[in-house]
Structure formats: C-alpha cells, structure tokens
Amino acid sequence: MYGICHTLVKGVRSRRAMTKLCILGLGALLVCLQSAMADDYTPQQPLSVKTTASQLQPDDLVTGDLLQQNQAREWIDQVASEIRTIRYVDQLADLYYGMGFVPLWQDTFAANEFEQQLKILAMSNVSTDFSQRYRQLRQFKKSNDWRQYDLLATDTLLAYMSYIEGLPAYGRGWLFGNGVDSRLPLPSEEALSRLYSEIELGRLHSFVSSFQPTDENYAQLLLAIKSLEESATKRWPAFYQPGIIRLGVRLRDPDGLITILESLGDLRDFEAQQLRAAGVRTYNIDLANAVKKFQQRHGLKVDGAIGPQTRQWLAISPQVRMRMLALNAQRARLWQQKSTSILVVNIPNYSMNLWLNNQHVLESKVIVGRPSRRTPVMTTKVASVVFNPYWNVPMSIMRKDILPKARRDRGYLHRNNFAVIRSWNSSEQIPIHTIDWRLMNAKSFPYRLRQKPGKRNALGRFKFNMPNDQAIYLHDTPAKALFAKETRAFSSGCVRVEQAADLARILLTHSGVSEQRVNQLKARTKTKTVGLQHKVVVHLIYQTAWVDREGAVNYRNDVYSYDDFVATSQKQELFTSIYTE
C-alpha cells in the first residue's frame, strides 16, 4: 500500500493510480490501527468507506480520493486540537494518508531510540517545545493512548529533523544562551524524501539512529548521564560548613560530605563504607584525597582544602549535573572530529589540545577573552605562522584601553613601541610628539596604532593566522605570569597560548619545514610569515562538561553564562517532570 501511496507524499499526485488501492485498504487499515496500537483506542470520528472500488467510475475515483484526503485532514485536525504541540498538520495528513493510516511507531526499537534522543534534548533545557513534547509522549505511553502517541511522535520527529538540519547554521545561537526556536520550519524536501524511503523499506529504527552522533565524546557524555540517574532520584545532602576546611577540622556533617563524594565517584563504595564504619568526625587524609580528585575534575586549585569554590561545586546536585552533561552533548554535535589533524581550544577550560594524524601531540594552557569581550565559538583553520609579528591594534582596543593610557601618560606609546600611522592603507607615521592630546579623545582620534615587534609586543614572538570575519587568532604573549591563575579570561577576544613556541615548531614541521629552518626563524628579529602547506582545522569550543581521556567526568564554570537558559525555579520544575516518570 505505502509503496504506491508514496508518490502522493512526495508531491507526485498520481491519484488515479493510487486511489483505488487506498480506498480498498482504508477501512481494514483503520481497524488495524485500532487493534495494533491499543485495545481501548477508538477514534471519536473513525474514517469509513461505504462505497467499493468496483462501483466507482474514473471520475468517482478522483472524487473519492479528494474525499479521503479531506477526511485525513479532519482526522489529524481532531487530534491536533487535543494536542496543542502538534504543528505540521498538513504534512501529517499527507504522510498518514499515503501510508494508508498504518501506525508508524509499531517498531518499539525505533520508538525507544527516538525517546532516548529526545530525552537528552529535553534534559538539556534548550527548548521548552521539545521538553513539552517529551513529557507528553511519556504520558501517552503510560496511558496507552497510542493514537495520540503515534501522531505526536511523528510530528516531533519532523521537528527533530528540522532541529538537526538547522544546527550547523543556527546551533551557535541555539546552544549558547538563546535556546532553540519554538517554531521550527519543516525539514527540507531532501530530508523528507529520505524519511519516506526509510519508512517504505521498514528502516525507521536505523533512520532515527542516524541522528545520534557517533563521536566518542557524545557517547561518553550519555554514559555519564546514566551513571547519575540513580543519584538523581535521591535527596542530595545539603553540605555546608563556613570557613576553610583543612586537615584536622571537625566536620558538622561528615556523612553528607562522604555521600556527595561517593555519589560523584571521588570516593569508592568500600572507602565510603569504611569511613562511615569508623565514625569519622574530622576532615582526614582520606577525605582530603577524595576532595583533590573532585577539585581536579572541576578545574579548581588541587590543594585538598574545602573553600568557597569547592563548597559551591559540592552543592550542585546530580539533576543539575545531568542537565550540564545533556547540554554539552548537544554542543558536541557542532564539532564532531572529522579530521585526523585538529586543534581544539576549550574556552571554559582555558586549554588547547593539538592532534596530528590522530596522535595527541601538544597540550597548553590558554588565556581567552574576558566576559565583556568574549572569544567566539567558531571553526576555522591555521593558515600561517608569523614570527615577530606587528600588532595592528583593533579599533575597540585602541579606544577603550590604549588611548586613555596615552592621554594620562605621554610616554606610554613610546615606551611600548607603538607607532602612530595615518591609516591601515598608509605607512606614513605621525610623530607622537606632534599630537595635541588636549584636543583628542578616543572617538575623535583619526589615526591608527601599530605595535612594533619586540619584548613588549602584545602578541609575543608568534602569531597564528586563522581566516575568519572576527579578526580572532592565536598568539604568544609576554605576560606569562597570568598562566599560573586558575581562571584565565583576561584577553580582548584572541587566544594567548602558553606553549606558543612549541605550537609553531610542531605546525611548521608538520607542513614540511625543517626544524633547523624553524630555529633560524626563531633566532631572527625580523617579521616573517610562513604559510602552512597542511592547514590544521581549529575548533574554538565551549564545553562546560566532558569526559577526559582517563574516563573522569569534568565540569567547568560557565564563564560566559552560556548555560543559563531559564530561571532556577523553572529548572527545578523541568527536572521534577523529567525525573518523576
């Protein structure tokens, strides 16, 4: 039946060829729908066909076809009036009419796979629409209302397909504070055509499975969520003790601390049992070692002392952690590793990692943009390495940072090797002493600033050019002391790399430049740009939760507040609805 009716759904309306079969099978298939999906399911206005195909003339077939289409639309409208979240009414009417009203989600494997993916999306809280759809599907499943379940699941699948298609273009807005658009358009014709073909071939399960990333990072995040699910159903200890807790300090609630560390995997079960059995009341070496593991996973200072930041992270419940993991699982869709050579900067972790030919070759601390001048999330490539670069000061930095200092301190520009030039299109230098700062302010300053290479140059000895429309690049820095800080959001948007010299050497040798030649260039003071024959893909990502190479689940502070989508009260309501199924 569906093989013939498929032509209508694709828009090729060969109605005379299909109407006879659709009419012949419609009544039986409606009965099939009722019995297959639930014993107690009875449409309020069941479709029926009283006229047999043998009694119909050609013109009658067309009339009958239109009648059945109108009845299909009425049937979908009836269900849509009961389920406000159903959106793609016309597409559902065409789809189910073309299928002969056979239930689509009889394949429990396909339904379960879709529910699992939808659960992670709902848990991420980036879309109130998908969260509501997931809750309703669970409710219909519990109440055995299979007609409503089937139609809502199909409508939700169309929305989900649209979401997946839109991620490359809109994901950097959707998943970083804005949330997913509440009314997504229909999927593309190409995507719909693939859906119809897979349904016709009985491969809905594989079709749905294809939307789950094969990336290892995504799979590990799902496992981390699963490991927290049991803890999420229990009351989370409210561990709070002011001051700095160090070795020997008496604990107000030792069992609360033990339970938290045990639930999150920093204390093994038998270790927690031993501590409880011993009736530990003071902060001892075993607890301090567990806290050090906890601090390591949260990007905190690893000293074993429980201060304000460690205490804040200890208070975060499994429900909130699961939401962080789910959100970052969605973000992982944006930067799946498809290249064997890749450079990744994780902004909240203040880190850079480089892989060449699938081998991890370099890790470095980085400094990223401060919250008021954020480093953007993007994908690009390293195109060239610049030795001893000039710094063409961006207009915003010149006006906000440098010119106010120059007005207060007339020797500032000279001491820091800045040259004043007429414009970027002109190399004419304006003598600094000729500038009347009494008549100048940041907005009226008509010139440009360029800093010469040298020890004071803000870019240090190396600059790594990456084509993009936001003038963002990686570079060295003379301010090495800042890398010792745990929180390193100090720049104006570009990324400062602690191991910049090693990065330059590795990228150049990977592109065929000899190490001897690299050393020669490093020894010089002249500016030299060297293009890379093998351009390495660069991902500037924003992951506040991930699983590292040792299998430890890591969390980081949301430095740019990208994880905030709704108020705390709404979050709690969402988690309550999801975890009390």
Coordinates of C-alpha atoms in Angstrom, one line a residue:
M1 CA 0.0 0.0 0.0
Y2 CA 2.6 2.5 1.1
G3 CA 4.8 1.8 -1.9
I4 CA 2.2 3.2 -4.2
C5 CA 0.9 6.0 -1.9
H6 CA 4.4 7.2 -1.5
T7 CA 4.1 9.1 -4.8
L8 CA 1.5 11.4 -3.3
V9 CA 3.6 12.2 -0.2
K10 CA 6.5 13.2 -2.4
G11 CA 4.2 15.5 -4.3
V12 CA 3.7 13.4 -7.4
R13 CA 0.0 13.3 -7.4
S14 CA -0.8 10.3 -9.5
R15 CA -4.2 10.0 -7.8
R16 CA -6.0 7.7 -10.3
A17 CA -3.2 5.1 -9.9
M18 CA -3.4 5.1 -6.1
T19 CA -6.9 6.0 -5.1
K20 CA -8.4 2.6 -5.8
L21 CA -5.9 0.8 -3.6
C22 CA -6.2 3.4 -0.8
I23 CA -10.0 3.2 -0.8
L24 CA -9.9 -0.7 -0.8
G25 CA -7.5 -0.8 2.1
L26 CA -8.5 2.2 4.2
G27 CA -11.3 0.6 6.2
A28 CA -9.2 -2.5 7.0
L29 CA -6.2 -0.4 7.9
L30 CA -8.2 1.8 10.2
V31 CA -9.3 -1.4 12.1
C32 CA -5.6 -2.5 12.0
L33 CA -4.6 0.8 13.5
Q34 CA -7.1 0.5 16.4
S35 CA -6.2 -3.1 17.3
A36 CA -2.5 -2.8 16.8
M37 CA -2.0 0.3 18.9
A38 CA -4.4 -0.2 21.8
D39 CA -7.4 -2.3 22.7
D40 CA -9.2 0.7 24.1
Y41 CA -8.3 3.1 21.2
T42 CA -11.4 4.2 19.3
P43 CA -11.3 7.4 17.2
Q44 CA -14.1 9.8 18.1
Q45 CA -14.8 10.1 14.3
P46 CA -13.5 7.0 12.7
L47 CA -12.9 7.2 8.9
S48 CA -15.1 4.7 7.0
V49 CA -15.6 3.9 3.3
K50 CA -19.0 2.7 2.2
T51 CA -18.5 2.7 -1.5
T52 CA -16.5 -0.2 -3.0
A53 CA -13.9 0.5 -5.6
S54 CA -15.6 -1.7 -8.2
Q55 CA -18.7 0.6 -8.1
L56 CA -16.6 3.7 -8.8
Q57 CA -16.1 5.2 -12.2
P58 CA -12.8 7.1 -13.0
D59 CA -14.3 10.5 -12.1
D60 CA -15.7 8.9 -8.9
L61 CA -12.2 7.7 -8.0
V62 CA -10.8 11.3 -8.1
T63 CA -13.8 12.5 -6.0
G64 CA -13.2 9.6 -3.6
D65 CA -9.5 10.5 -3.4
L66 CA -10.3 14.1 -2.5
L67 CA -12.9 12.9 0.0
Q68 CA -10.4 10.6 1.7
Q69 CA -7.8 13.4 1.7
N70 CA -10.2 15.8 3.4
Q71 CA -11.2 13.1 5.9
A72 CA -7.5 12.5 6.6
R73 CA -7.0 16.2 7.3
E74 CA -10.1 16.2 9.5
W75 CA -8.7 13.3 11.5
I76 CA -5.4 15.0 12.0
D77 CA -7.1 18.3 12.9
Q78 CA -9.1 16.4 15.5
V79 CA -6.0 15.1 17.2
A80 CA -4.1 18.4 16.8
S81 CA -7.0 20.2 18.6
E82 CA -6.4 17.8 21.6
I83 CA -2.5 18.1 21.4
R84 CA -1.5 21.7 21.1
T85 CA 2.1 20.9 20.4
I86 CA 1.3 19.2 17.1
R87 CA 2.4 21.6 14.4
Y88 CA 2.9 20.0 11.0
V89 CA -0.8 19.2 10.3
D90 CA -0.7 19.2 6.5
Q91 CA 2.4 17.0 6.4
L92 CA 1.0 14.5 8.9
A93 CA -2.3 14.3 6.9
D94 CA -0.3 13.6 3.7
L95 CA 2.0 11.1 5.4
Y96 CA -0.6 9.0 7.1
Y97 CA -3.0 9.2 4.1
G98 CA -0.2 8.0 1.9
M99 CA 0.6 5.1 4.4
G100 CA -3.0 4.0 4.5
F101 CA -3.2 5.1 8.1
V102 CA -0.9 2.4 9.3
P103 CA 0.7 3.4 12.7
L104 CA 4.2 4.5 12.2
W105 CA 5.7 3.6 15.6
Q106 CA 4.9 -0.1 15.9
D107 CA 8.6 -0.7 15.9
T108 CA 9.4 -0.4 19.6
F109 CA 13.1 -0.3 18.9
A110 CA 12.6 2.8 16.8
A111 CA 10.3 4.4 19.4
N112 CA 12.7 3.7 22.3
E113 CA 15.7 5.0 20.3
F114 CA 13.7 8.2 19.5
E115 CA 12.6 8.7 23.1
Q116 CA 16.2 8.4 24.3
Q117 CA 17.5 11.0 21.9
L118 CA 14.5 13.2 22.7
K119 CA 15.1 12.8 26.5
I120 CA 18.7 14.1 26.2
L121 CA 17.5 17.1 24.2
A122 CA 14.7 17.8 26.7
M123 CA 17.1 17.4 29.6
S124 CA 19.4 20.0 28.1
N125 CA 16.6 22.5 28.5
V126 CA 17.5 24.4 25.3
S127 CA 13.9 24.0 24.0
T128 CA 10.6 24.3 26.0
D129 CA 8.9 22.8 23.0
F130 CA 10.9 19.6 22.9
S131 CA 10.7 19.3 26.7
Q132 CA 6.9 19.5 26.5
R133 CA 6.8 17.0 23.6
Y134 CA 8.9 14.5 25.5
R135 CA 6.7 14.8 28.7
Q136 CA 3.5 14.3 26.6
L137 CA 4.9 11.3 24.8
R138 CA 5.7 9.7 28.1
Q139 CA 2.2 10.5 29.4
F140 CA 0.5 9.0 26.3
K141 CA 2.7 5.9 26.6
K142 CA 1.8 5.4 30.2
S143 CA -2.0 5.8 29.5
N144 CA -1.8 3.5 26.4
D145 CA -3.2 6.3 24.2
W146 CA -1.4 5.0 21.2
R147 CA -3.2 7.1 18.5
Q148 CA -2.1 10.3 20.2
Y149 CA 1.4 8.9 20.9
D150 CA 1.8 7.9 17.2
L151 CA 0.8 11.2 15.8
L152 CA 2.7 13.3 18.3
A153 CA 5.8 11.2 17.9
T154 CA 5.7 11.6 14.1
D155 CA 5.2 15.4 14.4
T156 CA 8.0 15.5 16.9
L157 CA 10.3 13.5 14.5
L158 CA 9.7 16.2 11.9
A159 CA 10.6 18.9 14.4
Y160 CA 13.7 17.0 15.5
M161 CA 14.8 16.5 11.8
S162 CA 14.4 20.3 11.4
Y163 CA 16.5 20.9 14.5
I164 CA 19.3 18.6 13.4
E165 CA 19.3 20.3 9.9
G166 CA 19.5 23.7 11.5
L167 CA 22.3 23.1 13.9
P168 CA 25.2 23.9 11.5
A169 CA 23.7 27.3 10.7
Y170 CA 21.9 28.2 14.0
G171 CA 23.5 26.0 16.7
R172 CA 25.9 28.6 17.9
G173 CA 23.0 30.7 18.9
W174 CA 20.6 27.9 20.0
L175 CA 23.0 26.2 22.3
F176 CA 24.7 29.2 23.8
G177 CA 22.1 31.1 25.7
N178 CA 19.4 31.8 23.1
G179 CA 17.6 28.4 23.1
V180 CA 16.1 26.6 20.1
D181 CA 13.4 28.5 18.1
S182 CA 10.0 27.5 19.3
R183 CA 8.5 27.0 15.8
L184 CA 10.9 25.2 13.5
P185 CA 10.2 25.0 9.8
L186 CA 9.5 21.7 8.1
P187 CA 12.6 19.7 7.3
S188 CA 14.0 20.0 3.7
E189 CA 12.4 18.1 0.8
E190 CA 15.6 16.0 0.7
A191 CA 15.2 15.0 4.4
L192 CA 11.5 14.3 4.0
S193 CA 12.2 12.2 0.9
R194 CA 14.7 10.1 2.9
L195 CA 12.3 9.7 5.7
Y196 CA 9.6 8.4 3.3
S197 CA 12.0 6.0 1.7
E198 CA 13.2 4.6 5.0
I199 CA 9.6 4.1 6.2
E200 CA 8.7 2.3 3.0
L201 CA 11.7 0.0 3.4
G202 CA 10.8 -0.7 7.1
R203 CA 14.0 1.0 8.3
L204 CA 12.6 3.6 10.7
H205 CA 14.9 2.4 13.5
S206 CA 18.1 2.9 11.5
F207 CA 16.8 6.3 10.3
V208 CA 16.2 7.5 13.8
S209 CA 19.6 6.1 15.0
S210 CA 21.4 8.0 12.3
F211 CA 20.7 11.3 14.2
Q212 CA 22.8 10.2 17.2
P213 CA 26.4 11.3 16.8
T214 CA 29.0 8.5 16.5
D215 CA 31.5 10.8 18.2
E216 CA 33.1 9.2 21.3
N217 CA 32.7 12.4 23.3
Y218 CA 28.9 12.2 22.8
A219 CA 28.7 8.6 23.8
Q220 CA 30.8 9.2 27.0
L221 CA 28.5 12.1 28.0
L222 CA 25.5 9.8 27.7
L223 CA 27.2 7.2 29.9
A224 CA 28.0 9.9 32.4
I225 CA 24.3 10.9 32.5
K226 CA 23.2 7.3 33.0
S227 CA 25.7 6.9 35.9
L228 CA 24.0 9.8 37.7
E229 CA 20.4 8.8 37.2
E230 CA 20.1 6.7 40.4
S231 CA 21.6 9.5 42.5
A232 CA 19.2 12.0 40.9
T233 CA 16.2 10.2 42.4
K234 CA 17.5 10.6 46.0
R235 CA 17.7 13.6 48.3
W236 CA 21.0 15.4 47.8
P237 CA 22.9 16.3 51.0
A238 CA 23.0 20.0 51.9
F239 CA 26.6 20.0 52.9
Y240 CA 27.6 23.5 54.2
Q241 CA 30.3 24.5 56.6
P242 CA 31.7 28.0 56.5
G243 CA 35.4 28.8 56.6
I244 CA 38.2 26.8 55.1
I245 CA 38.1 23.1 55.9
R246 CA 41.6 21.7 56.2
L247 CA 43.1 18.5 57.7
G248 CA 42.0 18.1 61.3
V249 CA 39.0 20.4 61.2
R250 CA 35.9 18.9 62.9
L251 CA 33.1 18.3 60.4
R252 CA 29.5 19.3 61.1
D253 CA 28.1 16.7 58.6
P254 CA 30.7 14.1 57.7
D255 CA 28.1 11.7 56.2
G256 CA 26.9 14.4 53.9
L257 CA 30.4 15.0 52.5
I258 CA 31.0 11.3 52.2
T259 CA 27.7 10.8 50.4
I260 CA 28.5 13.5 47.9
L261 CA 32.0 12.3 47.1
E262 CA 30.7 8.7 46.9
S263 CA 27.8 9.6 44.6
L264 CA 30.1 11.5 42.2
G265 CA 32.7 8.8 42.1
D266 CA 35.5 10.5 44.0
L267 CA 35.2 8.0 46.8
R268 CA 34.8 4.3 46.0
D269 CA 31.9 2.5 47.7
F270 CA 34.1 0.5 50.0
E271 CA 36.1 3.6 51.0
A272 CA 32.9 5.4 51.9
Q273 CA 31.7 2.4 53.9
Q274 CA 35.0 2.2 55.8
L275 CA 34.8 6.0 56.7
R276 CA 31.2 5.5 58.0
A277 CA 32.1 2.4 59.9
A278 CA 35.0 4.2 61.6
G279 CA 32.7 7.1 62.6
V280 CA 34.9 9.7 61.1
R281 CA 34.1 13.2 62.5
T282 CA 37.2 15.2 61.4
Y283 CA 38.5 16.1 58.0
N284 CA 41.2 13.4 57.4
I285 CA 43.6 12.4 54.7
D286 CA 41.2 10.0 53.0
L287 CA 38.6 12.7 52.6
A288 CA 41.2 15.3 51.5
N289 CA 42.5 12.9 48.8
A290 CA 38.9 12.4 47.5
V291 CA 38.4 16.2 47.5
K292 CA 41.6 16.6 45.5
K293 CA 40.1 14.3 42.8
F294 CA 37.0 16.3 42.9
Q295 CA 38.9 19.6 42.6
Q296 CA 40.9 18.2 39.6
R297 CA 37.7 17.3 37.8
H298 CA 36.2 20.8 38.4
G299 CA 39.2 22.9 37.3
L300 CA 39.9 24.1 40.9
K301 CA 43.1 24.5 42.8
V302 CA 44.1 21.0 43.8
D303 CA 45.0 21.5 47.5
G304 CA 42.5 19.3 49.3
A305 CA 41.1 22.3 51.3
I306 CA 37.4 23.0 51.0
G307 CA 36.9 26.7 50.4
P308 CA 34.1 28.7 48.8
Q309 CA 34.6 27.4 45.2
T310 CA 34.9 23.8 46.2
R311 CA 31.9 24.1 48.5
Q312 CA 29.9 25.6 45.7
W313 CA 30.6 22.7 43.4
L314 CA 29.9 20.2 46.1
A315 CA 26.4 21.7 46.4
I316 CA 25.5 21.1 42.8
S317 CA 23.0 18.2 42.6
P318 CA 23.0 15.3 40.1
Q319 CA 20.0 16.7 38.4
V320 CA 21.8 20.0 37.5
R321 CA 24.9 18.0 36.5
M322 CA 22.8 15.8 34.2
R323 CA 21.4 18.9 32.6
M324 CA 25.0 20.2 32.1
L325 CA 26.0 16.9 30.5
A326 CA 22.9 16.8 28.3
L327 CA 23.5 20.4 27.1
N328 CA 27.1 19.7 26.3
A329 CA 26.1 16.5 24.5
Q330 CA 24.1 18.7 22.1
R331 CA 27.0 21.1 21.7
A332 CA 29.2 18.1 20.8
R333 CA 27.2 17.8 17.6
L334 CA 28.7 21.1 16.4
W335 CA 32.3 20.0 16.5
Q336 CA 32.4 16.3 15.8
Q337 CA 36.0 15.4 14.9
K338 CA 36.1 14.5 11.2
S339 CA 39.7 15.3 10.6
T340 CA 42.8 13.4 11.7
S341 CA 44.6 16.6 12.5
I342 CA 42.8 19.1 14.7
L343 CA 43.5 21.9 17.2
V344 CA 40.8 22.4 19.9
V345 CA 40.6 25.3 22.3
N346 CA 38.0 24.8 25.1
I347 CA 37.2 28.2 26.3
P348 CA 35.8 27.4 29.8
N349 CA 38.7 25.0 30.4
Y350 CA 41.3 27.6 29.3
S351 CA 43.1 24.8 27.4
M352 CA 44.4 24.0 24.0
N353 CA 45.0 20.5 22.6
L354 CA 46.5 19.5 19.3
W355 CA 46.2 16.2 17.4
L356 CA 48.1 15.4 14.3
N357 CA 47.3 12.2 12.4
N358 CA 45.1 11.1 15.3
Q359 CA 48.0 11.4 17.7
H360 CA 47.8 13.8 20.7
V361 CA 51.0 15.9 20.4
L362 CA 50.5 19.1 22.5
E363 CA 48.5 20.4 25.4
S364 CA 48.8 24.0 26.6
K365 CA 47.1 26.5 28.9
V366 CA 45.5 29.4 27.2
I367 CA 44.1 32.8 28.1
V368 CA 40.7 33.6 26.5
G369 CA 38.5 36.7 26.2
R370 CA 37.1 38.3 29.3
P371 CA 33.2 38.1 29.6
S372 CA 32.9 41.6 28.3
R373 CA 35.0 40.7 25.2
R374 CA 34.2 37.0 24.6
T375 CA 36.3 34.7 22.5
P376 CA 33.8 33.5 19.8
V377 CA 32.8 29.9 19.2
M378 CA 34.0 29.1 15.7
T379 CA 35.6 26.6 13.3
T380 CA 38.4 27.6 11.0
K381 CA 42.0 26.6 10.0
V382 CA 45.5 27.7 10.9
A383 CA 46.8 29.2 7.7
S384 CA 50.2 30.6 8.6
V385 CA 52.7 31.3 11.4
V386 CA 54.1 34.8 11.9
F387 CA 57.5 35.2 13.6
N388 CA 58.0 38.5 15.4
P389 CA 54.6 39.9 14.4
Y390 CA 53.5 43.5 14.3
W391 CA 50.3 44.2 16.2
N392 CA 47.7 46.3 14.4
V393 CA 45.6 47.4 17.3
P394 CA 41.9 46.9 16.7
M395 CA 39.8 50.0 16.9
S396 CA 37.9 48.9 20.0
I397 CA 41.0 48.1 22.0
M398 CA 42.7 51.3 20.9
R399 CA 39.7 53.4 22.0
K400 CA 38.9 51.5 25.3
D401 CA 42.3 50.6 26.5
I402 CA 45.3 52.3 24.9
L403 CA 44.3 55.8 24.2
P404 CA 43.1 56.6 27.7
K405 CA 46.5 55.5 29.0
A406 CA 48.3 57.6 26.3
R407 CA 46.3 60.7 27.4
R408 CA 47.3 60.2 31.0
D409 CA 50.9 59.2 30.3
R410 CA 52.5 61.0 27.4
G411 CA 55.4 58.5 27.3
Y412 CA 53.2 55.3 27.2
L413 CA 53.1 54.9 23.4
H414 CA 56.9 55.4 23.1
R415 CA 57.8 53.0 25.9
N416 CA 55.7 50.3 24.5
N417 CA 56.9 50.6 20.9
F418 CA 53.6 51.9 19.4
A419 CA 53.8 53.8 16.1
V420 CA 51.0 56.1 15.1
I421 CA 50.2 55.7 11.4
R422 CA 47.8 57.7 9.3
S423 CA 45.6 54.7 8.3
W424 CA 45.8 51.0 7.5
N425 CA 46.2 51.9 3.8
S426 CA 49.1 54.2 4.5
S427 CA 52.5 53.6 6.0
E428 CA 53.0 57.3 6.9
Q429 CA 54.0 57.6 10.5
I430 CA 52.7 60.5 12.6
P431 CA 55.3 61.7 15.2
I432 CA 53.9 61.1 18.6
H433 CA 55.2 64.4 20.0
T434 CA 53.1 66.3 17.4
I435 CA 49.8 65.0 18.7
D436 CA 47.9 67.5 20.9
W437 CA 46.2 65.2 23.4
R438 CA 44.2 68.1 24.8
L439 CA 42.2 68.2 21.5
M440 CA 42.0 64.4 21.2
N441 CA 39.6 61.9 22.7
A442 CA 39.1 58.2 22.0
K443 CA 36.3 58.7 19.5
S444 CA 37.9 61.6 17.6
F445 CA 41.4 60.1 17.3
P446 CA 41.9 60.0 13.5
Y447 CA 44.9 57.7 13.3
R448 CA 45.7 54.0 13.8
L449 CA 48.2 52.3 16.2
R450 CA 50.7 49.6 15.3
Q451 CA 53.0 48.0 17.9
K452 CA 56.4 47.0 16.7
P453 CA 57.9 43.5 17.3
G454 CA 59.8 43.1 20.5
K455 CA 59.7 42.0 24.1
R456 CA 56.8 44.3 24.8
N457 CA 54.7 43.3 21.8
A458 CA 51.3 42.1 23.0
L459 CA 51.4 39.2 20.5
G460 CA 54.7 38.0 21.8
R461 CA 57.0 36.2 19.4
F462 CA 54.4 34.1 17.4
K463 CA 51.1 34.8 15.8
F464 CA 48.9 32.0 14.2
N465 CA 46.7 33.4 11.5
M466 CA 43.2 31.8 11.1
P467 CA 40.9 33.2 8.4
N468 CA 37.7 34.5 10.0
D469 CA 35.5 37.6 9.9
Q470 CA 36.0 38.4 13.6
A471 CA 39.8 39.0 13.5
I472 CA 40.4 36.3 16.0
Y473 CA 43.8 34.4 16.1
L474 CA 46.1 32.5 18.4
H475 CA 49.3 34.2 19.6
D476 CA 52.1 34.2 22.1
T477 CA 52.2 36.8 25.0
P478 CA 54.9 38.5 27.1
A479 CA 52.6 38.3 30.2
K480 CA 53.5 34.7 31.1
A481 CA 52.6 35.1 34.8
L482 CA 48.9 35.0 34.0
F483 CA 49.0 31.4 33.0
A484 CA 49.5 30.5 36.7
K485 CA 46.0 31.5 37.5
E486 CA 43.1 29.0 37.6
T487 CA 40.7 31.4 35.9
R488 CA 42.2 32.9 32.7
A489 CA 39.7 35.1 31.0
F490 CA 41.7 38.2 30.5
S491 CA 42.2 38.9 26.8
S492 CA 40.2 41.1 24.4
G493 CA 39.0 38.0 22.4
C494 CA 42.0 36.4 20.9
V495 CA 43.6 33.4 22.4
R496 CA 47.0 33.6 24.1
V497 CA 48.9 30.3 24.1
E498 CA 51.4 29.4 26.8
Q499 CA 53.3 26.9 24.7
A500 CA 53.3 29.1 21.6
A501 CA 56.9 28.3 20.6
D502 CA 56.2 24.5 20.7
L503 CA 52.9 25.1 18.7
A504 CA 54.8 27.0 16.0
R505 CA 57.5 24.3 15.7
I506 CA 55.0 21.4 15.6
L507 CA 52.8 23.1 13.0
L508 CA 55.7 24.0 10.7
T509 CA 57.4 20.7 10.9
H510 CA 54.1 19.0 10.2
S511 CA 54.0 21.1 7.0
G512 CA 57.4 20.1 5.9
V513 CA 59.5 22.9 7.3
S514 CA 62.8 21.5 8.8
E515 CA 63.4 22.1 12.5
Q516 CA 66.7 23.7 11.6
R517 CA 64.8 26.3 9.5
V518 CA 62.4 26.9 12.3
N519 CA 65.3 27.6 14.7
Q520 CA 66.8 30.0 12.3
L521 CA 63.5 32.0 12.1
K522 CA 63.2 32.0 15.8
A523 CA 66.7 33.4 16.2
R524 CA 65.9 36.4 14.0
T525 CA 64.2 39.6 15.0
K526 CA 62.6 40.4 11.6
T527 CA 59.0 39.7 10.9
K528 CA 58.4 36.6 8.8
T529 CA 55.2 34.9 7.7
V530 CA 55.4 31.2 6.8
G531 CA 52.3 29.6 5.2
L532 CA 51.3 26.1 6.2
Q533 CA 51.1 23.5 3.5
H534 CA 49.0 21.3 5.7
K535 CA 46.4 23.6 7.3
V536 CA 45.1 22.2 10.6
V537 CA 41.4 22.5 11.5
V538 CA 40.7 24.7 14.5
H539 CA 37.7 24.4 16.8
L540 CA 37.2 27.1 19.4
I541 CA 34.6 25.3 21.5
Y542 CA 32.7 26.0 24.7
Q543 CA 32.3 22.7 26.7
T544 CA 31.4 23.1 30.4
A545 CA 31.2 19.3 30.9
W546 CA 33.0 16.5 29.2
V547 CA 34.7 13.1 29.8
D548 CA 38.5 13.1 29.7
R549 CA 40.9 10.5 28.3
E550 CA 41.1 8.8 31.7
G551 CA 37.3 8.5 31.9
A552 CA 36.8 11.2 34.5
V553 CA 33.8 13.5 34.2
N554 CA 34.9 17.1 34.2
Y555 CA 32.9 20.2 34.9
R556 CA 33.9 23.9 34.5
N557 CA 32.5 27.3 35.5
D558 CA 30.2 28.9 32.9
V559 CA 32.5 31.8 32.3
Y560 CA 30.3 33.5 29.7
S561 CA 26.9 32.4 31.2
Y562 CA 26.0 30.5 28.1
D563 CA 24.5 27.6 30.1
D564 CA 21.7 29.9 31.5
F565 CA 18.5 29.4 29.6
V566 CA 15.8 29.7 32.2
A567 CA 15.4 30.7 35.9
T568 CA 16.2 28.3 38.7
S569 CA 12.6 27.8 39.6
Q570 CA 11.8 26.8 36.0
K571 CA 14.8 24.5 36.0
Q572 CA 13.6 22.7 39.1
E573 CA 10.1 22.3 37.6
L574 CA 11.7 20.8 34.4
F575 CA 13.8 18.4 36.4
T576 CA 10.9 17.3 38.5
S577 CA 8.8 16.5 35.5
I578 CA 11.6 14.5 33.8
Y579 CA 12.9 12.5 36.8
T580 CA 9.5 11.6 38.2
E581 CA 8.4 9.4 35.3

